[in-house]
JSON list of C-alpha atoms in Angstrom, two decimals:
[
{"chain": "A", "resi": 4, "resn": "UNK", "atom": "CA", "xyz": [-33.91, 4.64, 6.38]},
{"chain": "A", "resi": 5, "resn": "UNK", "atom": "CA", "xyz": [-31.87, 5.92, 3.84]},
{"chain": "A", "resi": 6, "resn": "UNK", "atom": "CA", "xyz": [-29.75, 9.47, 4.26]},
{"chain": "A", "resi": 7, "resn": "UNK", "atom": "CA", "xyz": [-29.87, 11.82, 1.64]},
{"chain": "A", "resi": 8, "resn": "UNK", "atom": "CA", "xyz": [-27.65, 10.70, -1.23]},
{"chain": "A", "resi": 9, "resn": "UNK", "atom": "CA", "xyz": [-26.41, 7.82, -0.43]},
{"chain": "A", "resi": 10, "resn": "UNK", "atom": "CA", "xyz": [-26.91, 3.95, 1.16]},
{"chain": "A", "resi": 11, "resn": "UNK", "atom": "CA", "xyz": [-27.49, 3.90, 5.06]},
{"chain": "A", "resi": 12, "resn": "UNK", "atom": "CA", "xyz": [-25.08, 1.23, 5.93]},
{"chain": "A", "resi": 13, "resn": "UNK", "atom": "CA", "xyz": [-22.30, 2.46, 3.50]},
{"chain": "A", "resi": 14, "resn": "UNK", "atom": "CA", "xyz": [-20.27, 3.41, 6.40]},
{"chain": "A", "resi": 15, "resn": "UNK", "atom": "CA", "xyz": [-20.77, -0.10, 7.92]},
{"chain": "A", "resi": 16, "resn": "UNK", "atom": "CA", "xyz": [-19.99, -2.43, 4.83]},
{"chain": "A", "resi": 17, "resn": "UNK", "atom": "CA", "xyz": [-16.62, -0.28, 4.02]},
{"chain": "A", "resi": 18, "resn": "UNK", "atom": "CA", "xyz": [-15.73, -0.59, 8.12]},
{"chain": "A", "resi": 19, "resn": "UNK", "atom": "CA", "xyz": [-15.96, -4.53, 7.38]},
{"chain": "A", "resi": 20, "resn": "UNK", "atom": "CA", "xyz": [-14.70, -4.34, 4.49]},
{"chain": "A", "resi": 21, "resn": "UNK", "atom": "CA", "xyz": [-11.40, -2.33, 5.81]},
{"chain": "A", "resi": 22, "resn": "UNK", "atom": "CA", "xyz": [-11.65, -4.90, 8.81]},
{"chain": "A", "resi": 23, "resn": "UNK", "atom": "CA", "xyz": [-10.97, -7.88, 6.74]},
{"chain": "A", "resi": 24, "resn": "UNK", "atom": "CA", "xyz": [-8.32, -6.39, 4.80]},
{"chain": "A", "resi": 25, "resn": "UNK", "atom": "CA", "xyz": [-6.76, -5.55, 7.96]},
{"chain": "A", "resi": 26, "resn": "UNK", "atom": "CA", "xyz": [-6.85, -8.48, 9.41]},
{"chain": "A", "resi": 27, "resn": "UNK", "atom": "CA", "xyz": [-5.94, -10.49, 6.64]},
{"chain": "A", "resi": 28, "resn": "UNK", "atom": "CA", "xyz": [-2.91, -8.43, 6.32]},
{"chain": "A", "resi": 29, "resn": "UNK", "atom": "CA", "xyz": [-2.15, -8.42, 10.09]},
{"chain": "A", "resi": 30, "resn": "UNK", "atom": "CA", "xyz": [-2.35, -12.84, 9.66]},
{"chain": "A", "resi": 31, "resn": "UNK", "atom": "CA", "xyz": [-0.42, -13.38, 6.60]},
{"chain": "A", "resi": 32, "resn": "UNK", "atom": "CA", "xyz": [2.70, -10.91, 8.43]},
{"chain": "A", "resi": 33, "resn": "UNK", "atom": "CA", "xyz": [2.25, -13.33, 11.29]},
{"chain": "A", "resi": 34, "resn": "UNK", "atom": "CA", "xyz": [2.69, -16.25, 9.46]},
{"chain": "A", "resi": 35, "resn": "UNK", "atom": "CA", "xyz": [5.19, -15.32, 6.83]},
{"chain": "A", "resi": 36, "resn": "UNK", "atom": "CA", "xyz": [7.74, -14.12, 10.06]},
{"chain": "A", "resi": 37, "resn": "UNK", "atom": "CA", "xyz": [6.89, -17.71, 12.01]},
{"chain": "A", "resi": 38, "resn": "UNK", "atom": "CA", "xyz": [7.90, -19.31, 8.27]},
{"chain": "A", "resi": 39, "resn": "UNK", "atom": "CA", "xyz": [10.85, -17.08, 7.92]},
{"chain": "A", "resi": 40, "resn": "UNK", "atom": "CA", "xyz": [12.01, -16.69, 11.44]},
{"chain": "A", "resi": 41, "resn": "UNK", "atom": "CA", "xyz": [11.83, -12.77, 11.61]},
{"chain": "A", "resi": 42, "resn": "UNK", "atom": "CA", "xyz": [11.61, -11.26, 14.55]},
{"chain": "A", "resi": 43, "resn": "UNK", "atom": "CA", "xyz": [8.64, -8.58, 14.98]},
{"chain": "A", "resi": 44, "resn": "UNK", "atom": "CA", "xyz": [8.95, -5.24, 14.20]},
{"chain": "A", "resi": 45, "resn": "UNK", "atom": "CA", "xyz": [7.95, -2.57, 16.70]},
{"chain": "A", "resi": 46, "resn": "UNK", "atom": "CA", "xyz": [4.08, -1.46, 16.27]},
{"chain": "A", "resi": 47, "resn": "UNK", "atom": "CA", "xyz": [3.60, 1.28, 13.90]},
{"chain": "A", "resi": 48, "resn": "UNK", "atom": "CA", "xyz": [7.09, 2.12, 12.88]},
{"chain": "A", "resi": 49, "resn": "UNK", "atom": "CA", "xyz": [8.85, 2.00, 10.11]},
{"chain": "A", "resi": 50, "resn": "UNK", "atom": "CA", "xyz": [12.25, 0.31, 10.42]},
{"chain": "A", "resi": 51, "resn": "UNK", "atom": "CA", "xyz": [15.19, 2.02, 8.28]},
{"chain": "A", "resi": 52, "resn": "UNK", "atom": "CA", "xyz": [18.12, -1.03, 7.69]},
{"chain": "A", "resi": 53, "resn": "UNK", "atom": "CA", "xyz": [20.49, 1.83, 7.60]},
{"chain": "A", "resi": 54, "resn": "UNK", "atom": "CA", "xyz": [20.78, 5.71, 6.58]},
{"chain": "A", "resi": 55, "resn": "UNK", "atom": "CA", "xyz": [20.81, 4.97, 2.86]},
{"chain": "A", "resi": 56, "resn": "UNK", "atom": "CA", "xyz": [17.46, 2.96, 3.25]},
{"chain": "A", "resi": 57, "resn": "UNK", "atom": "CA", "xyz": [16.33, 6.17, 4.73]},
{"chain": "A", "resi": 58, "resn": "UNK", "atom": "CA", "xyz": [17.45, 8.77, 2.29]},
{"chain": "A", "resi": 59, "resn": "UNK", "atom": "CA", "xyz": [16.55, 6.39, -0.20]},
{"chain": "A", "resi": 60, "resn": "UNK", "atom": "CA", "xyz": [12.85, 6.31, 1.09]},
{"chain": "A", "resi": 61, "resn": "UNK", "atom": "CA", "xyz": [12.40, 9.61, 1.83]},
{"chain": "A", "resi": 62, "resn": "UNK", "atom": "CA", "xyz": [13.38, 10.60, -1.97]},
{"chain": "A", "resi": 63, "resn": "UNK", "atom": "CA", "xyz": [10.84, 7.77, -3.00]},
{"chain": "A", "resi": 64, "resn": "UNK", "atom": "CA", "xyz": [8.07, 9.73, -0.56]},
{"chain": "A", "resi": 65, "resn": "UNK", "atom": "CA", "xyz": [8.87, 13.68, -1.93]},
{"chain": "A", "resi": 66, "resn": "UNK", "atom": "CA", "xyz": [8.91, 12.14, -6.16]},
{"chain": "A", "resi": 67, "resn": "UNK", "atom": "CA", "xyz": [5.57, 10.79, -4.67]},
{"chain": "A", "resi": 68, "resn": "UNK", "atom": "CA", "xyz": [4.01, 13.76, -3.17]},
{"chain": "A", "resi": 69, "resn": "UNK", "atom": "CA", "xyz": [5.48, 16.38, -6.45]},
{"chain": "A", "resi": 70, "resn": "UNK", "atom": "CA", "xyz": [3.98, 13.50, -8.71]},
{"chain": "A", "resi": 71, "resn": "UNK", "atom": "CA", "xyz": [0.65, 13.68, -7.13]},
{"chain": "A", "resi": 72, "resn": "UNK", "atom": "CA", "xyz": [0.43, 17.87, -7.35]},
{"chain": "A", "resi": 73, "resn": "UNK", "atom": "CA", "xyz": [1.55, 17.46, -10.80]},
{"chain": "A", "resi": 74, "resn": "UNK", "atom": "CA", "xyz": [-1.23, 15.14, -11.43]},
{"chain": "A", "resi": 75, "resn": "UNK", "atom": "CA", "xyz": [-3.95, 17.39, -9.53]},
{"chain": "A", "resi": 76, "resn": "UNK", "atom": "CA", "xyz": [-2.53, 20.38, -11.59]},
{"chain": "A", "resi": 77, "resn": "UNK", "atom": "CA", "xyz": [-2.76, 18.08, -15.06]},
{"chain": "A", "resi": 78, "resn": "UNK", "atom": "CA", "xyz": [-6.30, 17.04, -13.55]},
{"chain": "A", "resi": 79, "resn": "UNK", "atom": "CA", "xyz": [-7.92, 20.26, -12.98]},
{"chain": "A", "resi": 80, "resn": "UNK", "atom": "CA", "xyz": [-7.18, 21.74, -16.24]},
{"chain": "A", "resi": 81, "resn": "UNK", "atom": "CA", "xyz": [-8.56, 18.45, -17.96]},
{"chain": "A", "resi": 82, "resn": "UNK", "atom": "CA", "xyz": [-12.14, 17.59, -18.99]},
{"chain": "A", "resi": 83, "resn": "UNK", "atom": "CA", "xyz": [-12.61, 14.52, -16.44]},
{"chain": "A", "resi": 84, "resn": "UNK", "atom": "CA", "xyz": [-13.84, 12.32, -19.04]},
{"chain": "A", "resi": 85, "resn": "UNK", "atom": "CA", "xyz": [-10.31, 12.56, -20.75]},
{"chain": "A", "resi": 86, "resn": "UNK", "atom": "CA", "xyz": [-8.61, 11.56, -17.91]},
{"chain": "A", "resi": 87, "resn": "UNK", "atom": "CA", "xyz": [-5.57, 8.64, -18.39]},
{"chain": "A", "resi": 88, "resn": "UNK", "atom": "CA", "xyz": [-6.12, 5.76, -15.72]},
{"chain": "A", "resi": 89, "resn": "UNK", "atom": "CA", "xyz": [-1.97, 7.24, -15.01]},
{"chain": "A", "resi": 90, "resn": "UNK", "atom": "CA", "xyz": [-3.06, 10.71, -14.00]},
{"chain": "A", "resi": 91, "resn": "UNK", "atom": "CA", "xyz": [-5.32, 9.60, -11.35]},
{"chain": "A", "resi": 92, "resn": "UNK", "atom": "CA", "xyz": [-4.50, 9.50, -7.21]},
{"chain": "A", "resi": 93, "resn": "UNK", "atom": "CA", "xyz": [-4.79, 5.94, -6.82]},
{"chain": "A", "resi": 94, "resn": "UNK", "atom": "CA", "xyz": [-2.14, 5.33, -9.59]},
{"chain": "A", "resi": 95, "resn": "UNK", "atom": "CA", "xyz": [0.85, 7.14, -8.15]},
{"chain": "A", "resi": 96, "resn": "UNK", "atom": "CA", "xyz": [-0.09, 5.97, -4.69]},
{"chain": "A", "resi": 97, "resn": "UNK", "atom": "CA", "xyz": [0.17, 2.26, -6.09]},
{"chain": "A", "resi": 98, "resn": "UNK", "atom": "CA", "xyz": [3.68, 3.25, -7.44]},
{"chain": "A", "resi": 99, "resn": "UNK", "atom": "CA", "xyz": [4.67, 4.57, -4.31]},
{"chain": "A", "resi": 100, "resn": "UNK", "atom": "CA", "xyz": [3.96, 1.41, -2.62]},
{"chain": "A", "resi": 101, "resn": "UNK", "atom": "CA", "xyz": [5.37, -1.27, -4.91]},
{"chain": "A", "resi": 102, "resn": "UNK", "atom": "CA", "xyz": [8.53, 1.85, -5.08]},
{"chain": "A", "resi": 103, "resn": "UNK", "atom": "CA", "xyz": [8.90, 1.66, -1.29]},
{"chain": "A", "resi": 104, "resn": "UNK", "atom": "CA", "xyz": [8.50, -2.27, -0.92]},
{"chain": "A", "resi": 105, "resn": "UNK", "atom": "CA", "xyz": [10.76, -2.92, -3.29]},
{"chain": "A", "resi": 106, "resn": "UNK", "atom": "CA", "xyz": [13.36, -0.89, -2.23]},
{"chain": "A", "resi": 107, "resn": "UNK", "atom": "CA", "xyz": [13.07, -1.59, 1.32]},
{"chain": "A", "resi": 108, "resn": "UNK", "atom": "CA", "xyz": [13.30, -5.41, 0.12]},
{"chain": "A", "resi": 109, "resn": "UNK", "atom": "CA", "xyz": [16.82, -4.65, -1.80]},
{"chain": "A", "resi": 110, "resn": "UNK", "atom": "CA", "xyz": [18.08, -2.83, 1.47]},
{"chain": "A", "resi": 111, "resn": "UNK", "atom": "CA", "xyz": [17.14, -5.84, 3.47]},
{"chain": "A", "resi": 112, "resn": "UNK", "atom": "CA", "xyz": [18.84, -8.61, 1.17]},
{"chain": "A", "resi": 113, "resn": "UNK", "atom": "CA", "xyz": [22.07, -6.42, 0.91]},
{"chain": "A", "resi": 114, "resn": "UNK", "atom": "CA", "xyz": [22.43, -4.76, 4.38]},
{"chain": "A", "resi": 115, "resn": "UNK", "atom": "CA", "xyz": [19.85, -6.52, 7.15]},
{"chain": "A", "resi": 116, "resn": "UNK", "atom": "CA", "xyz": [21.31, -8.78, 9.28]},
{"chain": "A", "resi": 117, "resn": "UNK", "atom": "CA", "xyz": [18.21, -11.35, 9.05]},
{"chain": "A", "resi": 118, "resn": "UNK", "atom": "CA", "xyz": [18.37, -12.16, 5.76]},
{"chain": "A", "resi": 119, "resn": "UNK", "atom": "CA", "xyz": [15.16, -13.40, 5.47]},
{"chain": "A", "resi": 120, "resn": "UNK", "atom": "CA", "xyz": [13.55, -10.19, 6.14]},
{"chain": "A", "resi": 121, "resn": "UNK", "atom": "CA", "xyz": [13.40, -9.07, 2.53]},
{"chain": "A", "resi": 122, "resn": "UNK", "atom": "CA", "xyz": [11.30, -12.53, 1.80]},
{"chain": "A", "resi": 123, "resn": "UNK", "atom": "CA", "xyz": [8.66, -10.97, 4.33]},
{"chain": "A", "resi": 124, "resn": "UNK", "atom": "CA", "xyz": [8.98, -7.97, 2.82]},
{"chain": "A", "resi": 125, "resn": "UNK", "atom": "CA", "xyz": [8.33, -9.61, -1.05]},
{"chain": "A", "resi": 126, "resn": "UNK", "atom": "CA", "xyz": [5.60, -12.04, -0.13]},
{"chain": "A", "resi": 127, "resn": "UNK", "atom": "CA", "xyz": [4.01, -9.04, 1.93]},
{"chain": "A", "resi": 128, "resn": "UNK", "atom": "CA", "xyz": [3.83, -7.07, -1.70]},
{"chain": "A", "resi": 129, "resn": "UNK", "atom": "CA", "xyz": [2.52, -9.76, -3.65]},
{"chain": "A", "resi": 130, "resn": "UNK", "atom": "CA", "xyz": [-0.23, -10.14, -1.03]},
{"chain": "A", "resi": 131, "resn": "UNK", "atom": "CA", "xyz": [-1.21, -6.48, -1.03]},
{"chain": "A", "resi": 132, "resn": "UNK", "atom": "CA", "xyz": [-0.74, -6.13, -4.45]},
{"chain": "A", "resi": 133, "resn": "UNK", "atom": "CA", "xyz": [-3.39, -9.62, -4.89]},
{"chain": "A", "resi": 134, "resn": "UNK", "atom": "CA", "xyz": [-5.81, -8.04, -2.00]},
{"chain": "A", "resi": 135, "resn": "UNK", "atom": "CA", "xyz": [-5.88, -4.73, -4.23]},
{"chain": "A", "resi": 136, "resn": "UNK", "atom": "CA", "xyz": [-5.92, -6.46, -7.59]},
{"chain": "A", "resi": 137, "resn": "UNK", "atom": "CA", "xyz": [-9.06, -8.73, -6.50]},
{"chain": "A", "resi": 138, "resn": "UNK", "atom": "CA", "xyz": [-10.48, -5.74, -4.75]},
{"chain": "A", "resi": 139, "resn": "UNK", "atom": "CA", "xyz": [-10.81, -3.81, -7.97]},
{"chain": "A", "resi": 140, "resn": "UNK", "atom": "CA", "xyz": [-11.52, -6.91, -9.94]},
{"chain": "A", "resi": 141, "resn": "UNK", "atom": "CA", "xyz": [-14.50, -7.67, -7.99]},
{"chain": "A", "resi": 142, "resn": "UNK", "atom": "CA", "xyz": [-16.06, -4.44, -7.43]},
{"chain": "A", "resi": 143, "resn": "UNK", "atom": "CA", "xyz": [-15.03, -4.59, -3.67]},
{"chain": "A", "resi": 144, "resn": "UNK", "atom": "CA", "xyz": [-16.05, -8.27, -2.67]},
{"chain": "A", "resi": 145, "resn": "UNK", "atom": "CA", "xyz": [-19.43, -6.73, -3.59]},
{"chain": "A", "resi": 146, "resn": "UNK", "atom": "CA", "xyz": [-19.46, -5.44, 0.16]},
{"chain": "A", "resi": 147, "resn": "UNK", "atom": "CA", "xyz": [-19.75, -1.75, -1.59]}
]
């Protein structure tokens, strides 16, 4: 039975969808730290190397969130079908990530004591950044 406006299992194919990504994400850390010999990092925290890594984030997260109420405000007053592919959400969000892995990758080469924690860090981006890129390539895995 379908709902009005939309596909009834939507919600189903995005939650295995999300699930894969997930997991495949959740694997590759496992095996890239087992490669590297990197210990594991608490569960849902986000380890600073020191205080500049942690001024140096924050600054990366407020450009982020001014960037993206610029954008809006840009947005709003535009026709959408003149929108630029760099004045949308999804753009400035994929800055902010490959902004925050990198520099959490140049804090761990210079300052952690496991030096091998920035090579985590690296192949982890070029692993999102493929999941993402095939993602949009293939219309989702054709799951949505």
């Amino acid at each position: 039975m379908y709902e009005q406006g939309g596909d009834s299992d939507f919600w189903w194919r995005w939650l295995l969808l999300m699930a894969i990504v997930v997991l495949s994400l959740a694997v590759f850390n496992a095996v890239m730290r087992k490669i590297f010999k990197v210990e594991r990092p608490k569960l849902f925290s986000y380890n600073h190397v020191n205080d500049k890594h942690k001024k140096v984030d924050w600054a990366i997260r407020i450009m982020t969130m001014v960037a993206i109420i610029i954008v809006y405000m840009i947005n709003s007053a535009r026709i959408p079908a003149e929108g630029f592919f760099y004045f949308q959400t999804w753009f400035i969000l994929f800055l902010f990530v490959l902004a925050q892995q990198t520099a959490k990758a140049i804090m761990e080469r210079k300052y952690a004591e496991n030096i091998n924690r920035y090579k985590v860090t690296v192949s982890e981006t070029v692993f999102i950044l493929a999941i993402f890129l095939s993602l949009y390539l293939t219309d989702f895995w054709g799951l949505i």
